[in-house]
Short mmCIF file of C-alpha atoms in Angstrom, two decimals:
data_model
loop_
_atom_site.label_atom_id
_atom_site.label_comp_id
_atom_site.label_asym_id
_atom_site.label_seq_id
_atom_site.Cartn_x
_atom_site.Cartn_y
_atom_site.Cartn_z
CA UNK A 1 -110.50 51.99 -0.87
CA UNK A 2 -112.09 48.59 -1.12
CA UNK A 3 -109.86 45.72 -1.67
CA UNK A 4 -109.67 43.50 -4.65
CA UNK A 5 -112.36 40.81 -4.57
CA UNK A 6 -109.81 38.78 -6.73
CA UNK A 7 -107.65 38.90 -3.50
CA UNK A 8 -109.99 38.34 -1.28
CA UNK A 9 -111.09 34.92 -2.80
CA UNK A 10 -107.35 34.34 -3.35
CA UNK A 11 -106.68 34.45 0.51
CA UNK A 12 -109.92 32.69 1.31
CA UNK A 13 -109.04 30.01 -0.91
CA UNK A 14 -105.12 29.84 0.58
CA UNK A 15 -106.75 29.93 4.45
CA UNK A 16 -109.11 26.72 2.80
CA UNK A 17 -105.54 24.68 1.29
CA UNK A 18 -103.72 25.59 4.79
CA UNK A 19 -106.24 24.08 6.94
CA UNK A 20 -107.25 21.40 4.96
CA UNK A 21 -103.20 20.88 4.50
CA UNK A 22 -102.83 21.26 8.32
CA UNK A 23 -105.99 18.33 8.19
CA UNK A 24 -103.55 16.38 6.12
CA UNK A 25 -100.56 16.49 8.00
CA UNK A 26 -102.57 15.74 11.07
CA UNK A 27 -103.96 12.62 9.39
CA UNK A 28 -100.96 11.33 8.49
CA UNK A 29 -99.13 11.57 11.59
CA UNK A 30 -102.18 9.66 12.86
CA UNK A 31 -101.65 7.13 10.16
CA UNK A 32 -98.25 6.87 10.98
CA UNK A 33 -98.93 6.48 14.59
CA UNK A 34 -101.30 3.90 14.69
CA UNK A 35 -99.02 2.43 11.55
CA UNK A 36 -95.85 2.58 14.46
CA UNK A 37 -98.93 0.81 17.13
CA UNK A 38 -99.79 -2.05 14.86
CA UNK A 39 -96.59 -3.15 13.60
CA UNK A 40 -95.92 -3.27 17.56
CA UNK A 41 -98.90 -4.80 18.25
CA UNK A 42 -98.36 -7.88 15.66
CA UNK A 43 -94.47 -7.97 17.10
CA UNK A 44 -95.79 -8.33 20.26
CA UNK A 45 -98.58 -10.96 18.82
CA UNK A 46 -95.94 -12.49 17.01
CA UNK A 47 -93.27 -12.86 19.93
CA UNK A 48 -96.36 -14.47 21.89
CA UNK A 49 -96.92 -17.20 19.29
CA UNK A 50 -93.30 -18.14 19.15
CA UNK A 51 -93.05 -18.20 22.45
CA UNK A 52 -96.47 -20.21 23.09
CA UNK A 53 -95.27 -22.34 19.97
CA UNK A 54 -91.68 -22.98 21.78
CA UNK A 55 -93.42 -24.02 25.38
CA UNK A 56 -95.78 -26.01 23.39
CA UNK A 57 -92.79 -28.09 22.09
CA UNK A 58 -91.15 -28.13 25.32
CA UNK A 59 -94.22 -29.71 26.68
CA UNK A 60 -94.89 -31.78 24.49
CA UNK A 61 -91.12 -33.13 24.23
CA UNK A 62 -91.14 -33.46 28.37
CA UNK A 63 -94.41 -35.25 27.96
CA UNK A 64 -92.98 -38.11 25.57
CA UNK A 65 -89.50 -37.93 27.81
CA UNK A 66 -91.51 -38.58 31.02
CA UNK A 67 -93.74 -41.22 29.45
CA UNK A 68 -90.82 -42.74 28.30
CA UNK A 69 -89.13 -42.50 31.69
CA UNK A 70 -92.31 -44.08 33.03
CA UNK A 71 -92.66 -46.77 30.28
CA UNK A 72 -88.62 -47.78 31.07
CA UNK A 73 -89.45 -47.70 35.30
CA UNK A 74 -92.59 -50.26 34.45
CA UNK A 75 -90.01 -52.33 32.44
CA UNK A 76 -87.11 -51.94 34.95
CA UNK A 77 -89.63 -52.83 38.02
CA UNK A 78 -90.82 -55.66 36.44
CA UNK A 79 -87.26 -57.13 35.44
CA UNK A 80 -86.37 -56.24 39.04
CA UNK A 81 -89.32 -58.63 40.18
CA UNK A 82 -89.05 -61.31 37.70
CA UNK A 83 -84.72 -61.04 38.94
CA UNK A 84 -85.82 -61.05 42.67
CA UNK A 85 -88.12 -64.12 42.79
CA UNK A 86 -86.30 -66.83 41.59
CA UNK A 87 -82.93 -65.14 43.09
CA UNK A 88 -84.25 -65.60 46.57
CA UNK A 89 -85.19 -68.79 45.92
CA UNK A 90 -81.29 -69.55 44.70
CA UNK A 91 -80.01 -67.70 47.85
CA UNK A 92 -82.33 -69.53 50.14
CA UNK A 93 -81.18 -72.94 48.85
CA UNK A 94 -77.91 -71.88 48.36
CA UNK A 95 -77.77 -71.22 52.35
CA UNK A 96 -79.23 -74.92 52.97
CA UNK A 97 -76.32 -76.96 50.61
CA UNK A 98 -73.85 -74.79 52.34
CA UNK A 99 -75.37 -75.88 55.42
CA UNK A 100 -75.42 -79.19 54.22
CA UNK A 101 -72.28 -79.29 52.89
CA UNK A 102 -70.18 -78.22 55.68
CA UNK A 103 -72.11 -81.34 57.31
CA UNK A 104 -70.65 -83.48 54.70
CA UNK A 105 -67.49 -82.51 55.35
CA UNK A 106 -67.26 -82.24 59.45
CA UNK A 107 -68.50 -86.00 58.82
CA UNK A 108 -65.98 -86.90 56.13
CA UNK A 109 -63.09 -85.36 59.13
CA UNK A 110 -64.36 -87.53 61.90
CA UNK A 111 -64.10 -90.58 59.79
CA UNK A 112 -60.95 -89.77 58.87
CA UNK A 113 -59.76 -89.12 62.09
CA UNK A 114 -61.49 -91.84 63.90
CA UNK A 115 -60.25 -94.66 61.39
CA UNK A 116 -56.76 -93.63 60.15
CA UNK A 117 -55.14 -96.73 59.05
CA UNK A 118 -58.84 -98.45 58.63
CA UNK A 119 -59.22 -97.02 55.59
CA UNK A 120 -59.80 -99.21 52.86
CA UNK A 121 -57.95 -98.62 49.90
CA UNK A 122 -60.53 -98.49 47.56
CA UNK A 123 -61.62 -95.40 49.23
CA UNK A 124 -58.25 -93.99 49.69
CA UNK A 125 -57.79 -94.39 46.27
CA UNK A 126 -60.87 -92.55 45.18
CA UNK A 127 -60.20 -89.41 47.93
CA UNK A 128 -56.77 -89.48 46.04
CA UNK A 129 -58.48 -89.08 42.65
CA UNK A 130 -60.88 -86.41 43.16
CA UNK A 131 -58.42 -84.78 45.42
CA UNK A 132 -60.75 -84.35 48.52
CA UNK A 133 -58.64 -82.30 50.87
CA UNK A 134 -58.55 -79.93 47.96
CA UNK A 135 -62.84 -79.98 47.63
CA UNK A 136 -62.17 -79.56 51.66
CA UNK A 137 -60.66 -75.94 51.21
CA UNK A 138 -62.52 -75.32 47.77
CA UNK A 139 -65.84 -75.79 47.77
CA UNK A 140 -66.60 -73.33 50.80
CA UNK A 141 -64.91 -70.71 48.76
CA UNK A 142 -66.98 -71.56 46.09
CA UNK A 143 -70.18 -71.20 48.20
CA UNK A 144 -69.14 -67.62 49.24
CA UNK A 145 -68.33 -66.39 45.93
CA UNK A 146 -71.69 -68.09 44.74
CA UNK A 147 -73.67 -66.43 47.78
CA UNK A 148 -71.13 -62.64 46.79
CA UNK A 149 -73.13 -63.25 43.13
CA UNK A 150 -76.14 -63.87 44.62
CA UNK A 151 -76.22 -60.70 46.91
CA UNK A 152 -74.74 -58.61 44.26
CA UNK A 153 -77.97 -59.49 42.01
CA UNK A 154 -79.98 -59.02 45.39
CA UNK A 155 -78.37 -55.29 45.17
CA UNK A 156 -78.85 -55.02 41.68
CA UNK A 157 -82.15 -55.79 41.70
CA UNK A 158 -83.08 -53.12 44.81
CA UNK A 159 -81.14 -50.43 42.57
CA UNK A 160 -83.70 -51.48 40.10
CA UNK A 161 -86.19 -51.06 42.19
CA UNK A 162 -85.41 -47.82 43.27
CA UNK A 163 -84.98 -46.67 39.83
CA UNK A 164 -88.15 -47.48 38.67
CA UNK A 165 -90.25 -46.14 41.97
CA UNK A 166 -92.66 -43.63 41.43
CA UNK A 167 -92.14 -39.93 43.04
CA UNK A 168 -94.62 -38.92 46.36
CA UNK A 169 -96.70 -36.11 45.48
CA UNK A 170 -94.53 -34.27 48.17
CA UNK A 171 -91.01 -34.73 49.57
CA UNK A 172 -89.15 -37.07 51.16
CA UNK A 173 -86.24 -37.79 53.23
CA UNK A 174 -83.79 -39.38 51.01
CA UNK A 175 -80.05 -40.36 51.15
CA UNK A 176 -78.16 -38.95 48.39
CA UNK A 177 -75.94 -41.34 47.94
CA UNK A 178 -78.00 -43.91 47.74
CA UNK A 179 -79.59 -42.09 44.64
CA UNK A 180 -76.11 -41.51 43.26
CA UNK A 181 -75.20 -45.46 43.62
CA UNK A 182 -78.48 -46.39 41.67
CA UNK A 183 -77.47 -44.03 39.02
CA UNK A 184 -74.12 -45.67 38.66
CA UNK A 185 -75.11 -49.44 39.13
CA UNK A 186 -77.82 -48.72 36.19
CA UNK A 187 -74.93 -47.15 34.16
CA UNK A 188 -72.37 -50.22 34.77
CA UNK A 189 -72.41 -51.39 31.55
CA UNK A 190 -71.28 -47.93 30.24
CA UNK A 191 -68.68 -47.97 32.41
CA UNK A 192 -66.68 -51.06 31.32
CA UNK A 193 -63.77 -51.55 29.00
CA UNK A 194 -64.60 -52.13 25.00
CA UNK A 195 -62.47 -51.71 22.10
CA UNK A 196 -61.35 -48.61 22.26
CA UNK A 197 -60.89 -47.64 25.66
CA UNK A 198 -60.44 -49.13 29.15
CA UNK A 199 -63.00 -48.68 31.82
CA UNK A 200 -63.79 -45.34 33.01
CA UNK A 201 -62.67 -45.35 36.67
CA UNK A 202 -65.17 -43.89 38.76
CA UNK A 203 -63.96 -42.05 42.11
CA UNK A 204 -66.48 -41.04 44.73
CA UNK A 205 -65.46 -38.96 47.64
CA UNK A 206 -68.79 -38.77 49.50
CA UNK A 207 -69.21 -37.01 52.91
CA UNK A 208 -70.63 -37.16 56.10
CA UNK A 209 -74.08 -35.44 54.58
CA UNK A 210 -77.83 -36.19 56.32
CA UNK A 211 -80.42 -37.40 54.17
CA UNK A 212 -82.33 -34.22 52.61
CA UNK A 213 -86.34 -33.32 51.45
CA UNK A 214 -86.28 -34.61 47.31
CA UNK A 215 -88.10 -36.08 44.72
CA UNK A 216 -85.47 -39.14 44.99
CA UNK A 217 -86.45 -40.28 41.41
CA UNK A 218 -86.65 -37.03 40.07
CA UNK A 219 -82.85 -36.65 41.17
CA UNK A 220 -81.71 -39.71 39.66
CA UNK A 221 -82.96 -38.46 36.48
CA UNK A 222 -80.90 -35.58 36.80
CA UNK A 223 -77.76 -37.88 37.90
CA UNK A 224 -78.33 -40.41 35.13
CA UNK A 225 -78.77 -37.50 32.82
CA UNK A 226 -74.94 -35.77 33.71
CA UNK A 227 -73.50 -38.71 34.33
CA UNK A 228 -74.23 -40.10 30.61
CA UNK A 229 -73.06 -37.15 28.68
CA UNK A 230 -69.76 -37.52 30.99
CA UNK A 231 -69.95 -41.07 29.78
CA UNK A 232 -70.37 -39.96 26.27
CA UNK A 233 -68.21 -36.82 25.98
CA UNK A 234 -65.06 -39.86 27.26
CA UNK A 235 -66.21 -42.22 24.64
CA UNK A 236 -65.97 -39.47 22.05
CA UNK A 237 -62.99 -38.67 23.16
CA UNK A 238 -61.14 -41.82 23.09
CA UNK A 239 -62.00 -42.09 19.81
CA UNK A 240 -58.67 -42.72 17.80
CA UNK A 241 -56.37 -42.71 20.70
CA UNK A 242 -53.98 -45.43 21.50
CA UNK A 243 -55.29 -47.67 24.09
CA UNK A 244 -51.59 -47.62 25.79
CA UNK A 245 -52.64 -44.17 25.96
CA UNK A 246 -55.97 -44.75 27.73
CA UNK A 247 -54.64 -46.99 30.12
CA UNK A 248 -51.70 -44.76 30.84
CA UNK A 249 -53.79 -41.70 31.25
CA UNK A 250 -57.09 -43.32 32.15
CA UNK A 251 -60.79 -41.77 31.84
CA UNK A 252 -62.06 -40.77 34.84
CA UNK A 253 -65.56 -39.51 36.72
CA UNK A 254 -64.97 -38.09 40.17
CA UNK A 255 -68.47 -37.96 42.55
CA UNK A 256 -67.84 -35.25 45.64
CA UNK A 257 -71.04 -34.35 48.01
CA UNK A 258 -70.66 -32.20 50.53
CA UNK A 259 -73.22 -30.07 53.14
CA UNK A 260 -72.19 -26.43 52.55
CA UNK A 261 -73.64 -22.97 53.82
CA UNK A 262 -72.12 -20.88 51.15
CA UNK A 263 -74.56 -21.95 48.10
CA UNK A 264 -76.17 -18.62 47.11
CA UNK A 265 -79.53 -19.97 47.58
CA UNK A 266 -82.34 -18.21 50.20
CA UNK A 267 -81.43 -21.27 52.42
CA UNK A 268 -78.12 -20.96 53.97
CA UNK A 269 -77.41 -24.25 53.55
CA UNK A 270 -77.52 -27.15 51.22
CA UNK A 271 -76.31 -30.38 49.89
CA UNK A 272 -74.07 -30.08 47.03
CA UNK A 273 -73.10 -32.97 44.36
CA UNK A 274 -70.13 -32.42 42.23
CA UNK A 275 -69.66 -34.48 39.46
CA UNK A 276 -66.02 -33.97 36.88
CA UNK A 277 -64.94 -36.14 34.29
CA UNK A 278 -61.36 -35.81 32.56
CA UNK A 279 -62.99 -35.62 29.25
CA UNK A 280 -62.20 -32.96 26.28
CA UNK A 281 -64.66 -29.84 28.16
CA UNK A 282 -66.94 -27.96 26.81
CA UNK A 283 -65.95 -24.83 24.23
CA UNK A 284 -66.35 -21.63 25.41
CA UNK A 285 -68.46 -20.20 22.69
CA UNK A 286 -70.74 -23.17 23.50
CA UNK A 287 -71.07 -22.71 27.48
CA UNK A 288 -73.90 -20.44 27.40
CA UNK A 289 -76.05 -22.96 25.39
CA UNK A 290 -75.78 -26.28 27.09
CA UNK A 291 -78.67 -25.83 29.10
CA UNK A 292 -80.75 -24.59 26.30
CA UNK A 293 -84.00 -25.92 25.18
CA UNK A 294 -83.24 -28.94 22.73
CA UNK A 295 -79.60 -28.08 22.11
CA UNK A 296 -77.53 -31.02 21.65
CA UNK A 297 -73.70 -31.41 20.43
CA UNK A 298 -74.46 -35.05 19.65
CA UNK A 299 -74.79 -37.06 16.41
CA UNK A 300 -78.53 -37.48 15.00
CA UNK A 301 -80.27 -39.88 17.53
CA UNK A 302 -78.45 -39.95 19.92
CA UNK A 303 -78.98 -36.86 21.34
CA UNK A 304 -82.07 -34.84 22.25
CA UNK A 305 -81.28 -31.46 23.27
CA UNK A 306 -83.12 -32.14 26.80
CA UNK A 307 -81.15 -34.45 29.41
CA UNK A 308 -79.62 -30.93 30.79
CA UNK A 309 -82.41 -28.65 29.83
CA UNK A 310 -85.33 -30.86 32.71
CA UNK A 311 -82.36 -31.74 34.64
CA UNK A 312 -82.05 -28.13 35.29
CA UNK A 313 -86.18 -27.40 35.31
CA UNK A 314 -85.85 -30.41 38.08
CA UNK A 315 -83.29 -28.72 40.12
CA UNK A 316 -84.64 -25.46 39.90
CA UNK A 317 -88.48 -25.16 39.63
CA UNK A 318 -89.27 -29.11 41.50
CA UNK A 319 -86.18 -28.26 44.45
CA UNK A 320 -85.58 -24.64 44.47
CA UNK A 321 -81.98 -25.71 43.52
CA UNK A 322 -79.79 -24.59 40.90
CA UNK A 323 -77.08 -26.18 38.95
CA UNK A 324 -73.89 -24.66 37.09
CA UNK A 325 -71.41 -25.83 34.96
CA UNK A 326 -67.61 -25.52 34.85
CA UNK A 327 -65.60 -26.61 32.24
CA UNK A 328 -61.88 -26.64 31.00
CA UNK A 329 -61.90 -27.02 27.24
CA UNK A 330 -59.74 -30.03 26.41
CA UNK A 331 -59.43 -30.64 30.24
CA UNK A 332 -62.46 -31.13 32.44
CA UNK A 333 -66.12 -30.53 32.90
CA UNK A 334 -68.07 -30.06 36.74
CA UNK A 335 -71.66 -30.21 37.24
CA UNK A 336 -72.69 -28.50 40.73
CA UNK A 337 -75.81 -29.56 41.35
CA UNK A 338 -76.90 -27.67 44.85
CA UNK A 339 -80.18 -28.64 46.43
CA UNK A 340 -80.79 -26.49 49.27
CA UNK A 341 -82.06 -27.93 53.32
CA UNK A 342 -85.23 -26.16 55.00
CA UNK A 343 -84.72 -23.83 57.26
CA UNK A 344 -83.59 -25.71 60.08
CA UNK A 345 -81.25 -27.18 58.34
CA UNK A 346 -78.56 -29.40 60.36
CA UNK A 347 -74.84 -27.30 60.70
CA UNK A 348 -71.67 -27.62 58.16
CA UNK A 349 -69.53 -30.86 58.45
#
């Protein structure tokens, strides 16, 4: 018996629907797909941007950092010159009146003591007035605390100097300290009592550590940089306390170095810079962030968001260093700053 025709077209036309429904499913998982592989795609593309946009900034923010860190060492070195010519010229005279002086007054003693009672009294009378056995013991201290100011602007002026040098293209052996001591003679002013606070007492306990392969300037940037947000973060916190109080319970940076093998670096050992300040810490919610790109918990302009973020680049990526961060809140902060010795590094101390 021969089957419908009717059916037969029906079933042709239902194979026709199921494959070209089979087509369509097909098609859109396809769409779907390559839906799924755009959307990644421009993630991916977009992630890329931001992240090309963000280094772009951070360039372009260490750029106008470093030219201004090389616009203030052409100003420092030239102060330091302009200080150190007509210093030595002070000093050098300074050294010839002493000279000169003591002269005066070896000859003023053998007159005395060759012609006691010959004296005449016109000149007794006038050593009486100006009081010359007092100018006797005076004036020589006066020379030495003259010739004290003159070589502390002599070491002012080198700490200048240093400040302002320009990094070798490689390293060099440099004494820490040395770099430390810069830092704080630049910072001096900071340091001193105002209205609201006493001076910020600065302790160093440095040890017996052998000079070490740095960028030395590089370094002081990095010193300079902790060293004024301890600076700052005690000045904020002063803020509206009694001074009694301050003196009582005084602000206070502590400076520790020490050579140590234990510094989790590839080298075994390294030189290690600790610097703590009594100051209100650091919250805890804000620890992870302080080294972030262009973070900052300071007021508008006076604060950048990246003293600690190429202090760290400096100690990392420039020394193959790193640097941590400890912090008490309402307490104490510590920077570690560990900057590791070749390979034949000398033993602990």
């Amino acid at each position: 018996m021969s089957e419908d025709p009717r059916l037969l077209a029906l079933e042709k036309e239902n194979r026709i629907l199921r494959k070209q429904l089979e087509r369509s499913k097909t098609h859109r998982i396809t769409l779907e797909n390559s839906y799924e592989n755009q959307q990644a795609l421009l993630f991916k593309v977009i992630q890329g941007l931001e992240q090309s946009l963000a280094e772009l900034t951070s360039t372009q923010l260490q750029l106008i950092e470093q030219e201004k860190m090389s616009a203030l060492g052409n100003l420092v070195a030239g102060v330091a010159h302009e200080i150190n010519n007509p210093i030595s010229y002070i000093s050098g005279n300074i050294a010839e009146l002493e000279y000169s002086l003591s002269e005066i007054f070896d000859h003023l003693n053998l007159y005395r003591h060759q012609f006691p009672a010959g004296v005449p009294e016109k000149i007794a009378a006038h050593a009486e007035e100006i009081d010359l056995a007092f100018l006797s013991e005076d004036l020589p201290k006066l020379m030495a605390s003259v010739i004290g100011g003159c070589d502390r602007i002599h070491a002012i002026s080198r700490s200048l100097r240093n400040f302002s040098r320009l990094d070798h293209s490689h390293k060099i052996l440099s004494n820490l300290h040395e770099t430390i001591d810069d830092s704080l003679l630049i910072l001096k002013h900071r340091l001193k009592a105002n209205n609201y606070r006493p001076a910020i007492t600065v302790i160093t306990n440095y040890s017996d550590i052998p000079p070490i392969p740095c960028f030395p300037n590089q370094l002081n940037q990095v010193f300079m940089n902790i060293l004024v947000n301890a600076i700052d973060a005690l000045d904020g916190h002063s803020q509206g306390k009694p001074y009694r109080t301050l003196e009582t319970h005084p602000n206070q940076i502590s400076i520790t170095t020490e050579v140590s093998q234990h510094c989790k670096l590839p080298a075994q050992t390294c030189a290690v810079v600790r610097i703590t300040d009594n100051g209100p810490g650091i919250p805890e919610h804000l620890h992870q962030k302080i080294f972030e790109h262009l973070y900052t918990t300071k007021q508008m302009g006076k604060g950048t968001g990246l003293g600690l973020t190429i202090s760290q680049k400096i100690v990392t990526e420039h020394h193959d260093g790193h640097i941590t961060v400890d912090t008490l809140p309402g307490q104490s902060t510590r920077f570690s700053i560990y900057i590791p010795y070749p390979s034949d590094a000398p033993a602990d101390r």
